[in-house]
Structures are given as C-alpha cells and as structure tokens.
Amino acid sequence: MEKIILIKYGELTTKKENINLFIQTLKENIKYKLKDEPVEIQYDKGRMFIRGLKDNYDKVIAKLKEVFGIHEIVVCYEIKTLDLEEIKKEVLSLVQEKEFKTFKVETKRSNKAILKNSLEISSEIGAFLLKNKKGIVVDVHNPEVVIHVEMRNNGTYLYFEKELGLGGYPVSTLGKGILMLSGGIDSPVAGYMAIKRGVKLEALYFESPPHTSIEAKNKVLELAKILSKYNNDLKVHVIHFTEIQEAIYKNIPHEYLITIMRRMMYRIAEIIASRSNAKILVNGESIGQVASQTLTSMKAINEVVKIPVIRPVACFDKLEIIDLAKKINTYETSILPYEDCCTIFVPDHPVINPKARLCEEYEKRIPYKDLIYEAIKNHEVIKVSENTKKDFDDLL
Ligand code: ATP
Ligand code: MG
C-alpha cells in the first residue's frame, strides 16, 4: 500500500473535446510547480496521481493549492487490487489505529466491470469493519469518519479527507493575455481572476521616471512575483511612458489628460499583445470608480483598440476587490505609498463625459505615433518568478 496524492480535476471534466489538452497542460503546470520535489506524476481521464513522496506531503499540498485546474487534493492509500476481500483487510488495517465512534463508507466505482454496485461494496466493507473493530457504529448522516473507497482501472484508492484546490482552468489552456499591471489594488486582483480562467498572462507596466520612482517599479515587480505563483512565471513588459505623458501634459487641455493618456496606454497594450500573440487585454477598471471609468469614458478610451478588453473586477465594489486582494496576498504590497504614473499628472477636474471627437482633435497636437513607436522600440522585458530575489537587483 503506497501513500500517494490524488488530484481531482473538477470542472475540466466537462470539456469533452479539449479534455486531453486540459489534462496534459495541468500535468505540465504541476510538474513545473513541483520541479524541486522528486515526485512522479501520472494521470488518466479522471484523476492525476503523484507518487514517490517522502516526508514532503505538506509542502507538496501547499504548492498544489497554488495551481489552477485542481478541484480536490487527496492524500490516499493506493492498493493495486480490485479484489474486495483484500480491500476490506487494507481498510481495516488503516482504521485500526484511528480513534472514532461513528463512520460511513462511501464507494466510487469507475471500473464498471466490477459486478457489485457502489452501495453493495460500501455495506460489505462497513459490515466487515463492524465485525472486526470494537466500539464503532455506522452513521450515514453525520459520521465522524468517512472512509472513501475509489475503485478504478488499475487499483483502489482509500482516503478519509480531501482538501479543496483553487478550481478554475489550468493556466495557458485558454491562450495568452496582457495584464495592464499598475501598483494599485485592482489590477493584481484582475490578473488573478484571468489566470484562474486559464489565461496565461504577461504584464505591462507604464513607468514615468523621474516622476515615478524605482520603488514604484519594484512594487509592481513584487506584485508580479506574487501573481507568478499562479502563472508559472510572469514576463513584465516595462514601457517608458515619460515622453508621451509630458507631451500630453504640455499640449492637451488638462481635463482630457487622463482620457488621452489611457488611450495611449491602450494603443501600446494592443501592439504589445499582437507581438506576444496575446488575444486579450486584462485590466483592473471598475465601473464608476474614477472619472476615467464612467461608461462614457470607458467607451472613449476603448474605441482606439480592436482587441477585446476583459475587466474582471468591472462589477465589483472596492471592498470586494480589497477582500480578494487580501486573500491572494497582494493587498499589503498594493497599499505601499509610491506614486504611479496615473497619479502624478492628475488634473483637478478630469472630464467624466469625454467626447471621442475631441480626443481625436487633441491627439493631432502631438506626434503620438512616433512617440509610441519609440516607447515600444525601447521597452524592457523582465521575467519574474516566485524564486526571484526580493530586491530585484539581479533583474534590474
Ligand atoms: P489599480 O488599483 O489597479 O491601480 P486604479 O483604481 O488605480 O486601479 P486607474 O489608475 O484608473 O485605477 O487604472 C485603471 C487600470 O488601468 C488599472 O487597474 C490598470 O489595469 C491600468 N493601469 C493604470 N495605471 C497603469 C500603469 N502605470 N501601468 C499599467 N497599467 C496601468
Ligand atoms: Mg492605479
């Protein structure tokens, strides 16, 4: 009997046509996550099996809890038989040292060649335990211990407890997206939600030195590092935005600063996406949160690109976003007080109903195509992973 970890895929199993891609990708992602652990990973259509574990169960489980596409994680005992008599003895040996009064047996039988049905198997095992272990009774409604018995093609799996995984889809199964990652609270949460749906992200950060500091950049890289736990790693594209912002500031009526700045960001993001073969942009916009996120503003800004823009937190209240930021551990970093490029050139009265026609007029005053071309030509790419050193000195 070997103690192994069994993984259930959950929602994946409903994806009939793509199931092999989903499971194969999940396996690759788990392999990457456990690259420092000497384990062996195998799978069939319904389950993944991690064998060769030693004393590293807790560590492996903690890592598996950062992998999307896993529905349940179970530490179980594998016996290479479907013979009911042998199974009964093994179950008994497992429960012998356990202290409990009430129990029930729950059987799953994916191998339909087994003649007895699940209920018959459960009650036979239950009866055997009652006969051989003193002081226990069956309670089907509220048992202290549930003994799970899964009979599959190549063996039987026995376990008592299961832990929930993160759910979602394995990262990469849905293709690539570009996350507009600022140092704020919203965009890391938006990124996490997109990764959850199987989107492999690359991040895009606009910096405006000397108006924005190296601390602001490190903060974004720290957020990228947290997100990289779920994304395998995270490539961060850094765009030097100073010249564009200064040109906007000098030439455009200040109430339109933010609207036009964001149109430039979108244009650049679309080009980065097409070069990276990404199919969507993802950002942390939330309806009504600030002047640039009224519906009219969103339309005037969105108009400059064709690529779909996904806004996972669009309909969340700020408090809901904060809750999630705390859960995924980005909140404490996000609230560090370094200026972002959006906050340094904020006008007193940003327009809340910008007119697209006026945006186009104003944009004629700056050679924005050339500026965008330069910014993209000189852009920097930094690859962050969960093992990246905290001060990012080795990367910058
Ligand atoms: P956040 O808390 O995510 O920064 P916010 O409330 O500050 O959001 P805005 O500053 O209006 O809102 O930005 C809206 C979205 O635009 C951000 O969530 C992010 O996706 C993107 N964005 C803003 N600033 C930057 C930046 N400097 N680099 C990359 N993306 C940015
Ligand atoms: Mg922001």
Short mmCIF file of C-alpha atoms and ligand atoms in Angstrom, two decimals, residues 179-188 204-207 262 265 282-285 289-290 292-293 318 340-342, ligand 1:
data_model
loop_
_atom_site.label_atom_id
_atom_site.label_comp_id
_atom_site.label_asym_id
_atom_site.label_seq_id
_atom_site.Cartn_x
_atom_site.Cartn_y
_atom_site.Cartn_z
CA LEU A 179 -2.41 42.39 -17.98
CA MET A 180 -2.10 46.14 -17.54
CA LEU A 181 -0.46 46.00 -14.14
CA SER A 182 -0.23 49.16 -12.07
CA GLY A 183 0.88 49.25 -8.46
CA GLY A 184 -2.73 49.61 -7.31
CA ILE A 185 -5.11 47.21 -5.62
CA ASP A 186 -7.33 46.39 -8.58
CA SER A 187 -5.09 45.20 -11.39
CA PRO A 188 -3.36 42.33 -9.48
CA LEU A 204 2.57 45.52 -18.95
CA TYR A 205 3.68 48.38 -16.72
CA PHE A 206 3.96 52.05 -17.70
CA GLU A 207 6.59 53.96 -15.78
CA ARG A 262 -5.30 55.99 -21.22
CA MET A 265 -1.84 53.06 -22.91
CA VAL A 282 -6.90 42.50 -19.00
CA ASN A 283 -7.08 45.45 -16.64
CA GLY A 284 -8.38 46.49 -13.24
CA GLU A 285 -11.00 49.00 -14.33
CA GLN A 289 -14.60 54.04 -9.63
CA VAL A 290 -12.89 57.13 -11.05
CA SER A 292 -11.86 57.52 -16.44
CA GLN A 293 -14.12 54.61 -15.58
CA LYS A 318 -13.95 48.33 -3.95
CA ASP A 340 2.02 55.76 -10.07
CA CYS A 341 2.18 57.43 -13.47
CA CYS A 342 -1.60 57.83 -13.35
P1 ATP B 1 -5.38 49.94 -9.66
O1 ATP B 1 -5.73 49.92 -8.21
O2 ATP B 1 -5.40 48.63 -10.31
O3 ATP B 1 -4.12 50.72 -9.97
P2 ATP B 1 -6.93 52.23 -10.03
O4 ATP B 1 -8.09 52.24 -9.18
O5 ATP B 1 -5.68 52.94 -9.62
O6 ATP B 1 -6.56 50.70 -10.35
P3 ATP B 1 -6.64 53.51 -12.57
O7 ATP B 1 -5.37 54.14 -12.10
O8 ATP B 1 -7.64 54.34 -13.24
O9 ATP B 1 -7.42 52.76 -11.44
O10 ATP B 1 -6.27 52.38 -13.56
C1 ATP B 1 -7.20 51.50 -14.09
C2 ATP B 1 -6.44 50.33 -14.67
O11 ATP B 1 -5.55 50.77 -15.69
C3 ATP B 1 -5.54 49.65 -13.64
O12 ATP B 1 -6.26 48.72 -12.88
C4 ATP B 1 -4.54 49.00 -14.56
O13 ATP B 1 -5.06 47.82 -15.15
C5 ATP B 1 -4.36 50.05 -15.64
N1 ATP B 1 -3.23 50.93 -15.28
C6 ATP B 1 -3.25 52.09 -14.62
N2 ATP B 1 -2.00 52.59 -14.45
C7 ATP B 1 -1.16 51.72 -15.03
C8 ATP B 1 0.27 51.65 -15.21
N3 ATP B 1 1.08 52.58 -14.71
N4 ATP B 1 0.78 50.59 -15.85
C9 ATP B 1 -0.04 49.62 -16.33
N5 ATP B 1 -1.37 49.62 -16.20
C10 ATP B 1 -1.94 50.67 -15.57
#
